[in-house]
Short mmCIF file of C-alpha atoms and ligand atoms in Angstrom, two decimals:
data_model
loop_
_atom_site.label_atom_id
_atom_site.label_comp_id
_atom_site.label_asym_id
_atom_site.label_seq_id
_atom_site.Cartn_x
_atom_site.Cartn_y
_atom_site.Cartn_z
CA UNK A 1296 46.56 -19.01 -9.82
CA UNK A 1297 43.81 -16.91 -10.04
CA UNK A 1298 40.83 -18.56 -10.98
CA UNK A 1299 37.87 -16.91 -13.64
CA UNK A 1300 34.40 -16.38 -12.40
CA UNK A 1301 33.53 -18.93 -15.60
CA UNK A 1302 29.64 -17.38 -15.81
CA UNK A 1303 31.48 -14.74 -17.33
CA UNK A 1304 32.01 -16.74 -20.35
CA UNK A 1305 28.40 -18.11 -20.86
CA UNK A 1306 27.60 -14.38 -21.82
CA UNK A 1307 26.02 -13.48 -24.86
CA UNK A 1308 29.52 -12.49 -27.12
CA UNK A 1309 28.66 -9.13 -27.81
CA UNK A 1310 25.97 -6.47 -26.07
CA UNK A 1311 22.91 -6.08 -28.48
CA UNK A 1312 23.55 -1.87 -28.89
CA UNK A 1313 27.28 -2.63 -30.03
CA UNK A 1314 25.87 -4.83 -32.72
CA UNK A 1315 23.95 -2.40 -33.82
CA UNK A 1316 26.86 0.57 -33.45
CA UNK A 1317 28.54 -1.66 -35.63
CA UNK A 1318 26.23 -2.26 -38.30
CA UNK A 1319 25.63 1.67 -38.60
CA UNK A 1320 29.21 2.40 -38.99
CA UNK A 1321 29.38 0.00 -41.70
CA UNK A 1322 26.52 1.60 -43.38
CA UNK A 1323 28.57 5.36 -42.53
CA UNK A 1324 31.68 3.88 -44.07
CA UNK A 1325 29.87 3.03 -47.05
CA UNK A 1326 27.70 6.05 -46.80
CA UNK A 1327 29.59 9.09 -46.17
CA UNK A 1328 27.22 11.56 -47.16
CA UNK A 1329 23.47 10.48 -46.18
CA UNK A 1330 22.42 11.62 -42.71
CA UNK A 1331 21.24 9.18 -40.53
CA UNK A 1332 17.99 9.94 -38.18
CA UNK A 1333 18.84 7.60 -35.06
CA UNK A 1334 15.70 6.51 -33.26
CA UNK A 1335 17.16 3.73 -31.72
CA UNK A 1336 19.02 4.42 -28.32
CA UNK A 1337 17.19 4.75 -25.47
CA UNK A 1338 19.44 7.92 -24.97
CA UNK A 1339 17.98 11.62 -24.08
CA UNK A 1340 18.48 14.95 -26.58
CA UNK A 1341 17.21 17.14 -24.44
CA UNK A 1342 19.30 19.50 -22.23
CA UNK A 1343 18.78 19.37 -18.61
CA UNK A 1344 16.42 21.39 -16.84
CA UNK A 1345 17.52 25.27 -15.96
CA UNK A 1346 16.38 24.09 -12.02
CA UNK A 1347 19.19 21.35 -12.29
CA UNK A 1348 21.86 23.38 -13.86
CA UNK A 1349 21.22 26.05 -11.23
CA UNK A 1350 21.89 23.97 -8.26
CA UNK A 1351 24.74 22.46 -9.56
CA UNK A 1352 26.42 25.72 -9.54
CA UNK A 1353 25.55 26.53 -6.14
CA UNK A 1354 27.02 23.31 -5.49
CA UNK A 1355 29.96 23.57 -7.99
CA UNK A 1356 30.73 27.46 -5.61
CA UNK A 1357 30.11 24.92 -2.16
CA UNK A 1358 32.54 22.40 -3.10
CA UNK A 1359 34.97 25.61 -3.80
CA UNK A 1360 35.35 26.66 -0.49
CA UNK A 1361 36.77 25.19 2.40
CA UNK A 1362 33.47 26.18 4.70
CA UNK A 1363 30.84 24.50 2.77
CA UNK A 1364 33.21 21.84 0.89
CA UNK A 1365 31.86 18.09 1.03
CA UNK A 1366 33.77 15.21 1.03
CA UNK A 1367 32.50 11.41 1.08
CA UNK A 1368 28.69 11.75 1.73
CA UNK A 1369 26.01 9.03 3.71
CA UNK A 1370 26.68 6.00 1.24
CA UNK A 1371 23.01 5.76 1.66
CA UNK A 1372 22.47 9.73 -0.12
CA UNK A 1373 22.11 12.92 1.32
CA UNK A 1374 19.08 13.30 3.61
CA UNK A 1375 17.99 16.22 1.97
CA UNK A 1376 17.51 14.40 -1.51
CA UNK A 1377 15.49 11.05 0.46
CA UNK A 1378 13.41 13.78 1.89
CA UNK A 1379 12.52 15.13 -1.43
CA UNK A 1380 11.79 11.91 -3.15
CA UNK A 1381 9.35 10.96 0.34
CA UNK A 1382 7.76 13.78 -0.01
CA UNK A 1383 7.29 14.14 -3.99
CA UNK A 1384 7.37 10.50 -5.24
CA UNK A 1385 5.32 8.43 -2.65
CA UNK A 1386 3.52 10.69 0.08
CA UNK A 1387 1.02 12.51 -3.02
CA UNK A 1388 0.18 8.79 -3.84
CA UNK A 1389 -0.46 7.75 -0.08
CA UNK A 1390 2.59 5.65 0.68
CA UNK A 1391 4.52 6.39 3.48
CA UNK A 1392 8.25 5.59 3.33
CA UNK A 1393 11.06 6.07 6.26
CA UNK A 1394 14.26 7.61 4.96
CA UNK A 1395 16.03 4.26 5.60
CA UNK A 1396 13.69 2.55 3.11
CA UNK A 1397 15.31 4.92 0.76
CA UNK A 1398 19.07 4.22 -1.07
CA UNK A 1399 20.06 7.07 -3.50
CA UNK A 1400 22.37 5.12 -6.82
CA UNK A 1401 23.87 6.03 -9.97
CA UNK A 1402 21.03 4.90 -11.90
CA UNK A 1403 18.97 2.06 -12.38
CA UNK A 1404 20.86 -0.07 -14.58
CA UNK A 1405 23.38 -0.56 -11.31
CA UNK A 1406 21.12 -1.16 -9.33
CA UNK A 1407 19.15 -3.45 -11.28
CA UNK A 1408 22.54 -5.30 -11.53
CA UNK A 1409 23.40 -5.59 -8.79
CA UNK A 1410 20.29 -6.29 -6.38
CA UNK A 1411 20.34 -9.84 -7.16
CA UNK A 1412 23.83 -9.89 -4.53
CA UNK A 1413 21.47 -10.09 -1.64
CA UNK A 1414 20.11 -13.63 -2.97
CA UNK A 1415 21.64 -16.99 -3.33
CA UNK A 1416 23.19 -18.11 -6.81
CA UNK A 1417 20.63 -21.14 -6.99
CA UNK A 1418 16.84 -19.18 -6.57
CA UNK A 1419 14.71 -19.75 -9.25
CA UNK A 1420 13.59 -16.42 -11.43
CA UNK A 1421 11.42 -15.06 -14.18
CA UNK A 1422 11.46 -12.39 -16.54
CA UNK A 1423 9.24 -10.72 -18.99
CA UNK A 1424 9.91 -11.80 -22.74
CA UNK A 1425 11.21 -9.03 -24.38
CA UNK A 1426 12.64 -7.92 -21.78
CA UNK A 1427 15.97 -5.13 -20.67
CA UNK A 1428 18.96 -7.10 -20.88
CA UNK A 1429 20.42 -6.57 -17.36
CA UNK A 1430 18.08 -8.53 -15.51
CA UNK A 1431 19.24 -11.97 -17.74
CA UNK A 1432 22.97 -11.04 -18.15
CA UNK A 1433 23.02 -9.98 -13.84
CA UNK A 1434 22.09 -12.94 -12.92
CA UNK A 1435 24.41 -15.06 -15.66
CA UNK A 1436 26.80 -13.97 -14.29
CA UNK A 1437 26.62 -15.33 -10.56
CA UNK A 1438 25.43 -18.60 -12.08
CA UNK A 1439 21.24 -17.95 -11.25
CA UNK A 1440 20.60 -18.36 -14.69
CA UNK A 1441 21.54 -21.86 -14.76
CA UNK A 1442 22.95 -23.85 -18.58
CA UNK A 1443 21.64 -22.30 -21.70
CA UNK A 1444 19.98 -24.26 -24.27
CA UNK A 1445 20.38 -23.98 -28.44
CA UNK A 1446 17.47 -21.67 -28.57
CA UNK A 1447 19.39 -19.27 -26.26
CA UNK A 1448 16.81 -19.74 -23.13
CA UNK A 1449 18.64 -20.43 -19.84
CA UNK A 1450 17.57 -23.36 -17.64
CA UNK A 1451 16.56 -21.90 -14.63
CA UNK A 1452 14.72 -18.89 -15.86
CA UNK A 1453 11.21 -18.93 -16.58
CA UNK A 1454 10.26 -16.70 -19.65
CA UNK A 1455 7.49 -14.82 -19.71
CA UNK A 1456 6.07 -14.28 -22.98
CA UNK A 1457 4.70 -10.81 -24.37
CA UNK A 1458 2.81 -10.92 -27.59
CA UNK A 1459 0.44 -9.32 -29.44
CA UNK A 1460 -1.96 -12.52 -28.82
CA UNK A 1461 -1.77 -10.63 -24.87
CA UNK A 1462 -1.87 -7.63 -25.43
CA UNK A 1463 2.25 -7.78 -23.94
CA UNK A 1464 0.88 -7.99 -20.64
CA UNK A 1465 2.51 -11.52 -19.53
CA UNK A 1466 0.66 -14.42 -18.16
CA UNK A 1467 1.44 -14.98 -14.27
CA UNK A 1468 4.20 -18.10 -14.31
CA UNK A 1469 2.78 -21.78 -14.74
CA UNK A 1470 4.52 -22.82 -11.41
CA UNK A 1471 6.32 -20.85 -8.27
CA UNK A 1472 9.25 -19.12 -8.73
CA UNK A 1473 12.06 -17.17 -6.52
CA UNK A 1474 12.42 -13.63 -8.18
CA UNK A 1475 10.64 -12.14 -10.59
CA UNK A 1476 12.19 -9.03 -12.77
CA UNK A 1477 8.78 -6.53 -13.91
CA UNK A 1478 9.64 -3.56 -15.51
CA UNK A 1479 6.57 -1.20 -16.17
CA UNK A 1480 6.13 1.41 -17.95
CA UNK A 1481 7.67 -1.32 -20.39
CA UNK A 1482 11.18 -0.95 -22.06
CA UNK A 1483 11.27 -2.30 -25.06
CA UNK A 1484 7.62 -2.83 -25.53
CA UNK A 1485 5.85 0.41 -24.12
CA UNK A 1486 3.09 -1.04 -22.52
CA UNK A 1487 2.01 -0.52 -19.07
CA UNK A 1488 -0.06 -2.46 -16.39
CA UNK A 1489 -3.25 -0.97 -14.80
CA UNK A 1490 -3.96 -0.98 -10.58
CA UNK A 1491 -5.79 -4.50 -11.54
CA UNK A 1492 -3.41 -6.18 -13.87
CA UNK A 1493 -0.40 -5.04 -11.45
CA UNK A 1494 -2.49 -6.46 -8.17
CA UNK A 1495 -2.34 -9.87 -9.47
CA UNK A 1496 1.33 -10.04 -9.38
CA UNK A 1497 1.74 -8.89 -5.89
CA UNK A 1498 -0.98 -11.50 -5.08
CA UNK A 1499 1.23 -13.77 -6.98
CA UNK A 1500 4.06 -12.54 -5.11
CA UNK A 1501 2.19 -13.24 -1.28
CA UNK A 1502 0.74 -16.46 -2.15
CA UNK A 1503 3.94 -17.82 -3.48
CA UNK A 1504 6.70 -15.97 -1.22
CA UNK A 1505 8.53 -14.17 -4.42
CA UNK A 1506 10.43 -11.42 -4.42
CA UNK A 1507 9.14 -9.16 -7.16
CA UNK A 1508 12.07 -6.46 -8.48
CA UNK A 1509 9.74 -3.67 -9.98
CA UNK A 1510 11.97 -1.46 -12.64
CA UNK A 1511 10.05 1.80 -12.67
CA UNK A 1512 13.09 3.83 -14.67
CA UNK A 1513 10.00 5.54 -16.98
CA UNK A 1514 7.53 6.18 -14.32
CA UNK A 1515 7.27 9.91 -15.22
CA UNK A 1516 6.07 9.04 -18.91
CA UNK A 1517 3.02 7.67 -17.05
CA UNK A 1518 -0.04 9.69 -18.47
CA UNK A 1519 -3.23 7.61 -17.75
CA UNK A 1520 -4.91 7.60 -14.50
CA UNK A 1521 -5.18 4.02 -13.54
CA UNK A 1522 -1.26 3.42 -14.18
CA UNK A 1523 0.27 3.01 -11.29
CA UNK A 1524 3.47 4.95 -10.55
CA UNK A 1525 4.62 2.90 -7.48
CA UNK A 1526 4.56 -0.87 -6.81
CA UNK A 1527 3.62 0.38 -3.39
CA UNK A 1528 0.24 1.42 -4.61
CA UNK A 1529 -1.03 -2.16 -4.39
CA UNK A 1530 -1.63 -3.11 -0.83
CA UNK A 1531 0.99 -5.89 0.50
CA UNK A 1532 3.67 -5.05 -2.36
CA UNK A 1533 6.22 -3.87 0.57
CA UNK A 1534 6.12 -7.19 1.74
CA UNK A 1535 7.07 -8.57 -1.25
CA UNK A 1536 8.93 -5.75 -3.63
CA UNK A 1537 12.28 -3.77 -4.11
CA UNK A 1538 11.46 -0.61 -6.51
CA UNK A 1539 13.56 0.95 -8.62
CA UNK A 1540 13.85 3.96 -10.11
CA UNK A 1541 16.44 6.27 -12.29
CA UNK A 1542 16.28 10.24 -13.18
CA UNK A 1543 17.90 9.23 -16.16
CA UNK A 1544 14.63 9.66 -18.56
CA UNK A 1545 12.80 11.59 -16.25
CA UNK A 1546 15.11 14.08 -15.74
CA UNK A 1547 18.16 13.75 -19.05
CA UNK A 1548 20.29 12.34 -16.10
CA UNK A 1549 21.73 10.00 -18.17
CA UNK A 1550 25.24 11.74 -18.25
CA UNK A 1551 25.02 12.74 -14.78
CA UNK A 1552 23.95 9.73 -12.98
CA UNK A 1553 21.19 9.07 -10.43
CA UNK A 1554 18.88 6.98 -9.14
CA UNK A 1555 17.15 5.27 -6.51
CA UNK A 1556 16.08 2.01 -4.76
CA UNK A 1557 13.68 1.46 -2.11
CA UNK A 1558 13.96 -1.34 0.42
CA UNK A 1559 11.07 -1.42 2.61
CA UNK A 1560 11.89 -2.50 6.17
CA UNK A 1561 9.04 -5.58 6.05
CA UNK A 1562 10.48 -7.03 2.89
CA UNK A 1563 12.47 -10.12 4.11
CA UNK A 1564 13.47 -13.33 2.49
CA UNK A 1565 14.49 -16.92 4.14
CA UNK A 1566 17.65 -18.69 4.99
CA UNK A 1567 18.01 -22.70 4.42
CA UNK A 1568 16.58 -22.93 7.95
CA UNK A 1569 13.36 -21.25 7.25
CA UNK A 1570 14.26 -17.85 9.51
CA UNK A 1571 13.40 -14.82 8.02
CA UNK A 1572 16.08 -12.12 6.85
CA UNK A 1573 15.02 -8.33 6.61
CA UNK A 1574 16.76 -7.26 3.41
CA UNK A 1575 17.29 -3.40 4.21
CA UNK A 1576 19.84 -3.45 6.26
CA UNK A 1577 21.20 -6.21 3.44
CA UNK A 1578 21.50 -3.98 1.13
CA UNK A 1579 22.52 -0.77 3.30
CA UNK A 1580 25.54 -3.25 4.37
CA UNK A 1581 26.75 -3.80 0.90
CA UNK A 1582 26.10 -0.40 -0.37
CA UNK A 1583 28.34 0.93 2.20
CA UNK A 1584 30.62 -1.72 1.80
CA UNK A 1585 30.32 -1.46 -2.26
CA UNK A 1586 29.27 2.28 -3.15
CA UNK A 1587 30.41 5.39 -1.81
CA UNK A 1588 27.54 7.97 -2.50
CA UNK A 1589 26.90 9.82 -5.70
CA UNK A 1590 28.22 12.76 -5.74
CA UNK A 1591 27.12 15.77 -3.93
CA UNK A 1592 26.70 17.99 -6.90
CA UNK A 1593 24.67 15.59 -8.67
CA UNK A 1594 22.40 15.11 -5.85
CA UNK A 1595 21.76 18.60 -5.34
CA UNK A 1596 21.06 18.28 -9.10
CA UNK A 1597 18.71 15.76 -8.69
CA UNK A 1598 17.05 17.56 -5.61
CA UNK A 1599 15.55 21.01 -7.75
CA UNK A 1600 13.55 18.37 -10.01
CA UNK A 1601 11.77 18.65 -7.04
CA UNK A 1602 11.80 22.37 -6.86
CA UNK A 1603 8.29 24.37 -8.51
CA UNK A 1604 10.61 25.55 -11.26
CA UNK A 1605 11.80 22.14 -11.51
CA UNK A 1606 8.88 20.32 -11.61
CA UNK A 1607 7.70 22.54 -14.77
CA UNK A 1608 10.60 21.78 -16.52
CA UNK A 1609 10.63 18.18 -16.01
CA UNK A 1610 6.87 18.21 -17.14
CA UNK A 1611 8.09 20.23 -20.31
CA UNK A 1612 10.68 17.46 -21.53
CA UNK A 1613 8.26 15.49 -20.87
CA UNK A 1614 5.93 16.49 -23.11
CA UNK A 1615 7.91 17.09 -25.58
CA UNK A 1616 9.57 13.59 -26.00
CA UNK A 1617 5.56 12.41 -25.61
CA UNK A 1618 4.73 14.51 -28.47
CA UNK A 1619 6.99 13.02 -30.62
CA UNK A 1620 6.12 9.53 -29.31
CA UNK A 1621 2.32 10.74 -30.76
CA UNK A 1622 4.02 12.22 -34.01
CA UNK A 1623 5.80 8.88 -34.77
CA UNK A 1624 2.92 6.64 -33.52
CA UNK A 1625 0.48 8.64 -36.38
CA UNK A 1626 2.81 8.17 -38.72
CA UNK A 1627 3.86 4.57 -38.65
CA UNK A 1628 0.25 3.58 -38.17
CA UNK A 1629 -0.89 6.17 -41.25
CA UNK A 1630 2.15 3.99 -42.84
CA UNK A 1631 0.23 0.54 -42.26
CA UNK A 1632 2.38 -0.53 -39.86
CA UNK A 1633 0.97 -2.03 -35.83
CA UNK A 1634 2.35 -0.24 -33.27
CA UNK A 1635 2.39 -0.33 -29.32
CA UNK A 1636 3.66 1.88 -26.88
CA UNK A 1637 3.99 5.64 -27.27
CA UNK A 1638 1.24 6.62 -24.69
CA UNK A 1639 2.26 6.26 -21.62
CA UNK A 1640 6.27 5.38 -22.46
CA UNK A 1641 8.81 6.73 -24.86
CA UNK A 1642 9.17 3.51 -26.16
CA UNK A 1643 7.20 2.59 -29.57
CA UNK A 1644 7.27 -1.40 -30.07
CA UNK A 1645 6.59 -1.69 -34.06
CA UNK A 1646 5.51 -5.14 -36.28
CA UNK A 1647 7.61 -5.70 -39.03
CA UNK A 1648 5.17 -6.14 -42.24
CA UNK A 1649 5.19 -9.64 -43.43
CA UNK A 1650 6.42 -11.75 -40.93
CA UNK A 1651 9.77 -10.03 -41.71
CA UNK A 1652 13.02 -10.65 -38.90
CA UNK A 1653 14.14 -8.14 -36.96
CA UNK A 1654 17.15 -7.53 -37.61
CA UNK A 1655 16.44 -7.63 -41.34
CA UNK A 1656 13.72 -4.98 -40.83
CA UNK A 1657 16.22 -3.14 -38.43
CA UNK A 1658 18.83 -3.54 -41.95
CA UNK A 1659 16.25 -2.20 -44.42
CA UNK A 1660 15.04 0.70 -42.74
CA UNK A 1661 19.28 1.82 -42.21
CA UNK A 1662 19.82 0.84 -46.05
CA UNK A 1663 16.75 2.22 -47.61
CA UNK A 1664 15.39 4.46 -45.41
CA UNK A 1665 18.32 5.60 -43.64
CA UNK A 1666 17.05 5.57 -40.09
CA UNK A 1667 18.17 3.60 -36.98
CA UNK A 1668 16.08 1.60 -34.82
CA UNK A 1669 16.50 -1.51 -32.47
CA UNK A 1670 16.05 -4.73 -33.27
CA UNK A 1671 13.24 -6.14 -31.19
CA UNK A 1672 14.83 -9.39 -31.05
CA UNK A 1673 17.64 -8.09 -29.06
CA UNK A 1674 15.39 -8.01 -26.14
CA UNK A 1675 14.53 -11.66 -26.22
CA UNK A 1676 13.25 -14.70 -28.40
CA UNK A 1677 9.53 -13.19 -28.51
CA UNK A 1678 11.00 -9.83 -29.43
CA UNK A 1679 11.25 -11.67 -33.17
CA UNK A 1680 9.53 -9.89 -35.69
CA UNK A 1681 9.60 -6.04 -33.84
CA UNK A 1682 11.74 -2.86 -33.81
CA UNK A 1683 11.86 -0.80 -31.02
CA UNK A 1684 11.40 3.05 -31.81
CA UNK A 1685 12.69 5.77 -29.35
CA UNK A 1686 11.00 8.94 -28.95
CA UNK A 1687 13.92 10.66 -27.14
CA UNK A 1688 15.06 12.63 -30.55
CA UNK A 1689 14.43 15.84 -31.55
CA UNK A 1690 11.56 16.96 -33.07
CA UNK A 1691 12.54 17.48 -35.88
CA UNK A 1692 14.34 14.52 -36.26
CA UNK A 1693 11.32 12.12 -35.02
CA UNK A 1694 9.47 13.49 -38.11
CA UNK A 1695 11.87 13.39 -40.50
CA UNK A 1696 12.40 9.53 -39.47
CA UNK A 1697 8.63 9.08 -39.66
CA UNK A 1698 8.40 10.98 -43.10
CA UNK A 1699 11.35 8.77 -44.96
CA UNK A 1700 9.58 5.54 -43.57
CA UNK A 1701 6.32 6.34 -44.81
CA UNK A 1702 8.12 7.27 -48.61
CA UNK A 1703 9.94 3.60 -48.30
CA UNK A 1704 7.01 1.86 -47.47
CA UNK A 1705 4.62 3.64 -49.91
N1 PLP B 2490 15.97 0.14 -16.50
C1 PLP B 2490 15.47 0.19 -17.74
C2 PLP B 2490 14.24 -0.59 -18.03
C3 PLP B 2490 16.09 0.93 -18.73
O1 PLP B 2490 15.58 0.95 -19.96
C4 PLP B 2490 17.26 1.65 -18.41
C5 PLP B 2490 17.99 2.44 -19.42
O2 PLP B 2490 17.78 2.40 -20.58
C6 PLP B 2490 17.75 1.57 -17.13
C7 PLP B 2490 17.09 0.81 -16.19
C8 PLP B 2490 19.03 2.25 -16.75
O3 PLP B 2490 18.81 3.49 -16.24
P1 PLP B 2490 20.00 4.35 -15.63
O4 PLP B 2490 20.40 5.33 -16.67
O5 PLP B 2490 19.39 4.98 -14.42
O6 PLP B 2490 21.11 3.43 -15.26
#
């Protein structure tokens, strides 16, 4: 008899975007003819750049003859890609990486996932509150997050509230903990943490022997100077960090796949016995036992974002989901409504007037204003009383959204 993993059952019932995918189709059945504007998703419009499309055809011709054909590539990625990411990512800000510090993915949310492998089942952790869903629901469901309780908080996680009252820059925990789970620039919220505000985590993290995972999947939306793009700008975070980051929003790489994770070779964690365990070659062992490259084409993709041409087209899409993030932060504030986020993330994290819920704000604005957004409370307990606004739609449709909320709440 096979027996279940049993975590499996303490998970939530139902993911929170299918929720809402169901709740619109209700409203479509019902609704045939209104046209929705859907600022909700976290999911690109924008084509990929002309840089990316190009080498993928060079590769597509490669992979067509028998010379230049690949096959299964370095589980690890292709060298050429790890170079480009050294040299364009980290050396410009001063931090020097080795190629083996550096494991090319299929995007962050695997990653993300799946990091927590490397650790036992019973280490404590924290996470930011809202927070992206995989960190809580990874580590459910290898038992780390310990019993849940009737408000929906699990045992052994410490929550990490971010509220207006702080600006949603979260208090360092009470007490020690294990792991800790940042994600900056901020989904759901938007907000971001300066050189200072990030410093005191790594502190945190080498005074109390904590393994920070630092989600940097919207690094390229960062605009202000004295945001840090790497963990690795704060002196000591190698010792004490695993970054990750995705070329999903950076690059529209959301269909095609691709990411990265760097290990630095002085991060280590303990055994029982006290001894101390590098955890690169940790994770290069179950990568190559687990993952077998992405694919060439994709990675040759993901290499011309590096490319001049590339790097103006990337800074292009860029700009263009940011304007919209300005267009629809205008608005809703010209509209009375507090907003956060939108300057240095795609992500706009809106009050509800009036002490209004969630998802009852997230229902009115689909019913009477007939556009889609994200319940905040999906994201966690102190996500009560938000929506989350994506500025990943098209212009034209980020202003049309904008203008039908201002009519409803005129
Ligand atoms: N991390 C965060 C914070 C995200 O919001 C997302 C996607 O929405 C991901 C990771 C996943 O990125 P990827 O497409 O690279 O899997």
């Amino acid at each position: 008899m096979a027996l279940v993993n049993e975590h499996f059952l303490k998970l939530p019932g139902s993911y929170l975007f299918s929720d809402i995918a169901k709740k619109v189709n209700s409203f479509r059945i019902t609704h045939p003819q209104t046209k929705l504007i859907r600022l909700g998703i976290g999911d690109v419009t924008r084509p990929l750049p002309a840089a990316c499309i190009e080498a993928m055809h060079k590769a597509v011709d490669e992979m067509a003859n028998a010379k230049t054909f690949r096959g299964y590539g370095p589980e690890q990625g292709y060298p050429f890609l790890i170079e480009a990411i050294i040299k364009n990512d980290y050396a410009p800000r001063g931090i020097r990486l080795d190629p083996s510090e550096v494991f090319i993915s299929d995007g962050a949310k695997s990653d993300t996932g799946n990091i927590g492998e490397l650790l036992r089942w019973d280490n404590s952790m924290a996470v930011t509150d809202p927070v992206y869903p995989v960190y809580v629901d990874s580590n459910i469901m290898c038992g780390r997050s310990g019993t849940q309780s009737e408000d929906g908080k699990w045992s052994n996680v410490t929550y990490l509230p971010c509220t207006a009252g702080n600006g949603f820059v979260p208090d360092l925990p009470a007490h020690r903990v294990d792991l800790i789970y940042l994600c900056y620039p901020n989904n759901p919220t938007g907000t971001t943490l300066t050189k200072e505000q990030l410093k005191k985590w790594v502190d945190y993290a080498l005074a109390n022997d904590t393994l920070l995972v630092f989600d940097a999947a919207y690094e390229a939306y960062i605009h202000d100077n004295n945001v840090p793009h790497s963990i690795y700008e704060i002196r000591g975070a190698k010792k004490v960090a695993i970054e990750i980051r995705s070329f999903s929003k950076t690059a529209g790489f959301t269909g095609m796949r691709c990411g990265y994770t760097i290990v630095p070779k002085e991060l280590t964690a303990a055994t029982l016995g006290n001894e101390r365990i590098a955890l690169n070659p940790l994770w290069n062992r179950r990568q190559c036992t687990k993952f077998n490259g992405t694919s060439y084409i994709t990675q040759r993709a993901a290499e011309a974002i590096y490319t001049p041409e590339g790097k103006q087209q990337v800074k292009d899409t860029i700009e263009y989901y940011m304007t919209n993030a300005k267009t629809m932060k205008e608005g809703l504030e010209a509209a009375g409504l507090s907003v956060s986020g939108g300057i240095n993330a795609p992500y706009l994290w809106v009050k509800t007037p009036e002490k209004v819920g969630s998802w009852k704000f997230f229902e009115q604005m689909l019913y009477e204003a007939n556009v889609v957004s994200t319940p905040g409370v999906g994201f966690g307990p102190n996500g009560e009383g938000y929506v989350r606004l994506t500025a990943f739609g098209t212009h034209e449709d980020c202003e049309e959204g904008i203008r039908r909320i201002r009519n409803w709440l005129k």
